[in-house]
């Protein structure tokens, strides 16, 4: 299989497409029924949508085939209703293996199983622009509307944040040592403006912190500034 003059690399038999537990776990392909995806020259992102059963946990691996490196920071995982949405932004040209893992809530054990494998080809580079780091609790029913990434050296005084996070009491964006509360506009939806105009040293973090119960906060997302 090829697009134009691009020939896909040789892969292990049975690697592409659904794996043994895909149907048993009740998963469905909402988008991209072909496991090989060729991005267009002007397409910097591709979003793959997977239908899931309630309570199913999901995680991923994104690997550069040519460089043999994981690059999971270039995939944003979001859940909306019965679907998981994977927004993928390849950092460099070439082929990427995108591996989806899942485990239903009624199956014991921490180890998720591979359920579907894609091969994605990006024809060009659009720059180094990773998504925020996503901690495990984020992958349980949360959706990021904005910002899906923050540019290095940002100095914007009015950055809009909007997230969907079920069953939390409070949501705050911590930039360095400053805490910025987001307001709940409807059940599970939190919004607010965060000031980044002061500028922060390289390596500083902006963290989306939430309070589920008690007085402790958990970090769900972490942006590198």
CSV table of C-alpha atoms in Angstrom, one decimal:
chain,number,residue,atom,x,y,z
A,1,UNK,CA,0.0,0.0,0.0
A,2,UNK,CA,1.3,3.5,-0.9
A,3,UNK,CA,0.2,7.1,-1.4
A,4,UNK,CA,2.0,8.6,-4.4
A,5,UNK,CA,5.6,7.6,-4.1
A,6,UNK,CA,5.5,6.8,-0.4
A,7,UNK,CA,5.8,3.1,0.4
A,8,UNK,CA,4.8,1.9,3.8
A,9,UNK,CA,7.5,0.0,5.8
A,10,UNK,CA,7.3,-3.8,6.3
A,11,UNK,CA,5.6,-4.6,9.6
A,12,UNK,CA,4.9,-7.8,11.5
A,13,UNK,CA,2.0,-9.8,10.1
A,14,UNK,CA,-1.2,-8.9,12.0
A,15,UNK,CA,0.3,-5.7,13.5
A,16,UNK,CA,-2.1,-3.3,11.7
A,17,UNK,CA,-5.7,-3.0,12.6
A,18,UNK,CA,-7.8,-4.7,15.4
A,19,UNK,CA,-6.1,-6.9,17.8
A,20,UNK,CA,-7.5,-10.0,19.7
A,21,UNK,CA,-9.6,-8.1,22.3
A,22,UNK,CA,-10.9,-5.3,20.1
A,23,UNK,CA,-14.4,-6.8,19.6
A,24,UNK,CA,-14.5,-8.6,22.9
A,25,UNK,CA,-14.1,-5.2,24.7
A,26,UNK,CA,-16.9,-3.7,22.6
A,27,UNK,CA,-14.8,-1.1,20.8
A,28,UNK,CA,-15.8,0.5,17.6
A,29,UNK,CA,-14.1,2.7,15.0
A,30,UNK,CA,-15.9,6.0,14.7
A,31,UNK,CA,-13.3,7.4,12.3
A,32,UNK,CA,-10.5,6.0,10.1
A,33,UNK,CA,-11.5,2.5,9.4
A,34,UNK,CA,-8.3,2.0,7.4
A,35,UNK,CA,-5.3,1.4,9.8
A,36,UNK,CA,-2.9,3.2,7.4
A,37,UNK,CA,-3.4,7.0,7.4
A,38,UNK,CA,-1.6,9.3,5.0
A,39,UNK,CA,-1.7,12.9,6.1
A,40,UNK,CA,-2.0,15.7,3.5
A,41,UNK,CA,0.9,18.2,2.9
A,42,UNK,CA,-1.0,21.0,4.7
A,43,UNK,CA,-2.4,18.8,7.5
A,44,UNK,CA,-0.6,19.2,10.8
A,45,UNK,CA,-2.9,17.1,12.9
A,46,UNK,CA,-5.1,14.0,12.6
A,47,UNK,CA,-7.9,13.0,15.0
A,48,UNK,CA,-8.8,9.4,15.4
A,49,UNK,CA,-12.1,8.6,17.2
A,50,UNK,CA,-12.8,5.3,19.0
A,51,UNK,CA,-16.1,4.2,20.5
A,52,UNK,CA,-15.8,2.6,23.9
A,53,UNK,CA,-17.9,0.9,26.5
A,54,UNK,CA,-18.6,2.6,29.9
A,55,UNK,CA,-15.8,2.2,32.4
A,56,UNK,CA,-13.1,1.1,29.8
A,57,UNK,CA,-9.7,2.6,30.5
A,58,UNK,CA,-7.5,3.6,27.6
A,59,UNK,CA,-4.0,4.6,26.9
A,60,UNK,CA,-1.7,4.9,23.9
A,61,UNK,CA,1.8,4.8,22.5
A,62,UNK,CA,3.0,7.0,19.6
A,63,UNK,CA,6.3,5.8,18.2
A,64,UNK,CA,8.5,7.2,15.4
A,65,UNK,CA,9.2,4.3,13.1
A,66,UNK,CA,12.4,5.7,11.6
A,67,UNK,CA,13.8,7.1,14.9
A,68,UNK,CA,12.6,4.2,17.1
A,69,UNK,CA,11.5,6.8,19.7
A,70,UNK,CA,8.3,7.2,21.7
A,71,UNK,CA,6.7,10.6,21.3
A,72,UNK,CA,3.5,10.4,23.4
A,73,UNK,CA,3.6,14.2,24.1
A,74,UNK,CA,2.3,14.7,20.5
A,75,UNK,CA,-1.0,12.9,21.2
A,76,UNK,CA,-3.8,14.6,23.1
A,77,UNK,CA,-6.3,12.1,24.6
A,78,UNK,CA,-9.8,13.4,25.3
A,79,UNK,CA,-13.1,11.7,26.1
A,80,UNK,CA,-16.5,13.0,25.1
A,81,UNK,CA,-19.5,10.9,25.8
A,82,UNK,CA,-19.0,7.3,24.5
A,83,UNK,CA,-16.0,8.2,22.4
A,84,UNK,CA,-12.2,8.6,23.0
A,85,UNK,CA,-10.6,11.2,20.7
A,86,UNK,CA,-6.9,11.0,19.9
A,87,UNK,CA,-5.5,14.2,18.4
A,88,UNK,CA,-2.1,13.4,16.9
A,89,UNK,CA,0.4,16.1,15.8
A,90,UNK,CA,3.6,14.3,14.4
A,91,UNK,CA,6.7,16.4,15.3
A,92,UNK,CA,8.8,15.4,12.2
A,93,UNK,CA,8.1,13.9,8.8
A,94,UNK,CA,7.9,10.1,8.5
A,95,UNK,CA,5.9,7.1,9.7
A,96,UNK,CA,4.5,6.8,13.2
A,97,UNK,CA,3.1,3.7,14.9
A,98,UNK,CA,0.0,4.6,16.9
A,99,UNK,CA,-0.9,1.9,19.4
A,100,UNK,CA,-4.1,1.9,21.4
A,101,UNK,CA,-4.4,-0.1,24.7
A,102,UNK,CA,-7.6,-0.7,26.7
A,103,UNK,CA,-8.9,-2.6,29.7
A,104,UNK,CA,-12.6,-2.8,30.9
A,105,UNK,CA,-13.4,-1.9,34.5
A,106,UNK,CA,-14.5,-5.5,35.3
A,107,UNK,CA,-11.1,-7.0,34.3
A,108,UNK,CA,-8.5,-7.2,37.0
A,109,UNK,CA,-4.9,-6.2,36.6
A,110,UNK,CA,-3.1,-2.9,35.8
A,111,UNK,CA,-1.8,-4.1,32.5
A,112,UNK,CA,-3.8,-2.8,29.5
A,113,UNK,CA,-3.9,-4.9,26.3
A,114,UNK,CA,-3.2,-3.7,22.8
A,115,UNK,CA,-6.5,-3.4,20.9
A,116,UNK,CA,-5.8,-1.5,17.7
A,117,UNK,CA,-2.7,-0.4,15.8
A,118,UNK,CA,-2.4,2.4,13.2
A,119,UNK,CA,0.4,3.5,10.9
A,120,UNK,CA,0.4,7.3,10.2
A,121,UNK,CA,2.5,9.0,7.6
A,122,UNK,CA,3.3,12.7,8.0
A,123,UNK,CA,4.9,14.3,4.9
A,124,UNK,CA,6.4,17.3,6.6
A,125,UNK,CA,7.2,19.1,9.9
A,126,UNK,CA,5.1,21.8,11.4
A,127,UNK,CA,7.5,22.5,14.3
A,128,UNK,CA,8.0,21.2,17.8
A,129,UNK,CA,4.7,21.9,19.5
A,130,UNK,CA,3.7,19.1,22.0
A,131,UNK,CA,0.5,18.8,23.8
A,132,UNK,CA,0.4,19.1,27.6
A,133,UNK,CA,1.4,16.0,29.6
A,134,UNK,CA,-1.6,14.0,30.6
A,135,UNK,CA,-1.7,12.2,33.9
A,136,UNK,CA,-3.7,9.0,34.3
A,137,UNK,CA,-6.8,10.5,36.0
A,138,UNK,CA,-7.1,12.8,32.9
A,139,UNK,CA,-7.8,9.8,30.7
A,140,UNK,CA,-11.1,9.0,32.6
A,141,UNK,CA,-13.8,11.1,31.1
A,142,UNK,CA,-12.1,14.5,30.6
A,143,UNK,CA,-12.0,16.8,27.6
A,144,UNK,CA,-9.8,19.8,26.9
A,145,UNK,CA,-11.4,22.5,24.8
A,146,UNK,CA,-8.7,25.1,25.1
A,147,UNK,CA,-5.8,25.7,25.1
A,148,UNK,CA,-4.7,22.4,23.5
A,149,UNK,CA,-1.1,23.7,23.7
A,150,UNK,CA,0.9,26.7,24.8
A,151,UNK,CA,3.8,28.2,22.8
A,152,UNK,CA,7.2,28.5,24.4
A,153,UNK,CA,7.8,31.9,25.9
A,154,UNK,CA,4.2,32.8,26.0
A,155,UNK,CA,3.3,36.3,27.3
A,156,UNK,CA,-0.4,36.5,26.6
A,157,UNK,CA,-2.3,38.2,29.5
A,158,UNK,CA,-5.6,36.5,28.6
A,159,UNK,CA,-5.3,32.8,27.8
A,160,UNK,CA,-8.7,31.1,27.8
A,161,UNK,CA,-9.0,27.8,29.6
A,162,UNK,CA,-12.0,25.5,29.1
A,163,UNK,CA,-12.2,21.9,30.3
A,164,UNK,CA,-14.7,19.2,31.0
A,165,UNK,CA,-13.9,17.3,34.2
A,166,UNK,CA,-16.6,15.3,35.8
A,167,UNK,CA,-17.0,14.9,39.6
A,168,UNK,CA,-14.6,17.5,40.8
A,169,UNK,CA,-15.1,20.2,43.4
A,170,UNK,CA,-12.5,22.8,42.2
A,171,UNK,CA,-10.3,23.4,39.2
A,172,UNK,CA,-7.2,25.7,39.3
A,173,UNK,CA,-4.4,26.5,36.9
A,174,UNK,CA,-1.1,26.8,38.8
A,175,UNK,CA,1.5,28.8,36.8
A,176,UNK,CA,4.8,28.7,38.7
A,177,UNK,CA,3.5,29.6,42.2
A,178,UNK,CA,0.4,31.5,41.1
A,179,UNK,CA,-3.0,29.8,41.5
A,180,UNK,CA,-5.8,30.8,39.0
A,181,UNK,CA,-9.3,29.4,39.7
A,182,UNK,CA,-11.5,28.4,36.9
A,183,UNK,CA,-15.3,28.9,37.3
A,184,UNK,CA,-17.9,26.2,36.8
A,185,UNK,CA,-20.3,27.4,34.0
A,186,UNK,CA,-22.4,24.2,33.8
A,187,UNK,CA,-22.0,20.7,35.3
A,188,UNK,CA,-18.4,19.5,34.8
A,189,UNK,CA,-17.5,22.5,32.6
A,190,UNK,CA,-14.9,24.9,34.0
A,191,UNK,CA,-13.7,28.2,32.3
A,192,UNK,CA,-11.5,31.1,33.0
A,193,UNK,CA,-8.7,33.4,31.9
A,194,UNK,CA,-5.1,33.0,33.0
A,195,UNK,CA,-2.5,35.7,32.8
A,196,UNK,CA,0.9,34.7,31.2
A,197,UNK,CA,2.1,38.2,30.6
A,198,UNK,CA,4.9,38.2,33.2
A,199,UNK,CA,6.9,35.6,31.3
A,200,UNK,CA,8.5,32.6,32.9
A,201,UNK,CA,11.9,30.9,32.7
A,202,UNK,CA,12.5,28.0,30.4
A,203,UNK,CA,11.3,24.9,32.0
A,204,UNK,CA,8.5,26.5,34.0
A,205,UNK,CA,5.2,24.6,34.2
A,206,UNK,CA,1.5,25.5,34.1
A,207,UNK,CA,-0.5,22.8,35.8
A,208,UNK,CA,-4.2,22.0,35.7
A,209,UNK,CA,-4.9,21.0,39.2
A,210,UNK,CA,-8.2,19.6,40.5
A,211,UNK,CA,-9.8,18.8,43.9
A,212,UNK,CA,-11.9,15.6,43.9
A,213,UNK,CA,-12.4,15.4,47.7
A,214,UNK,CA,-10.7,16.6,50.9
A,215,UNK,CA,-8.1,19.4,50.7
A,216,UNK,CA,-5.6,17.8,48.2
A,217,UNK,CA,-5.2,18.7,44.6
A,218,UNK,CA,-4.2,16.3,41.8
A,219,UNK,CA,-2.4,17.4,38.6
A,220,UNK,CA,-4.3,16.3,35.5
A,221,UNK,CA,-2.4,18.3,32.8
A,222,UNK,CA,1.0,19.9,32.7
A,223,UNK,CA,2.1,22.5,30.1
A,224,UNK,CA,5.8,23.3,29.6
A,225,UNK,CA,6.4,27.0,29.1
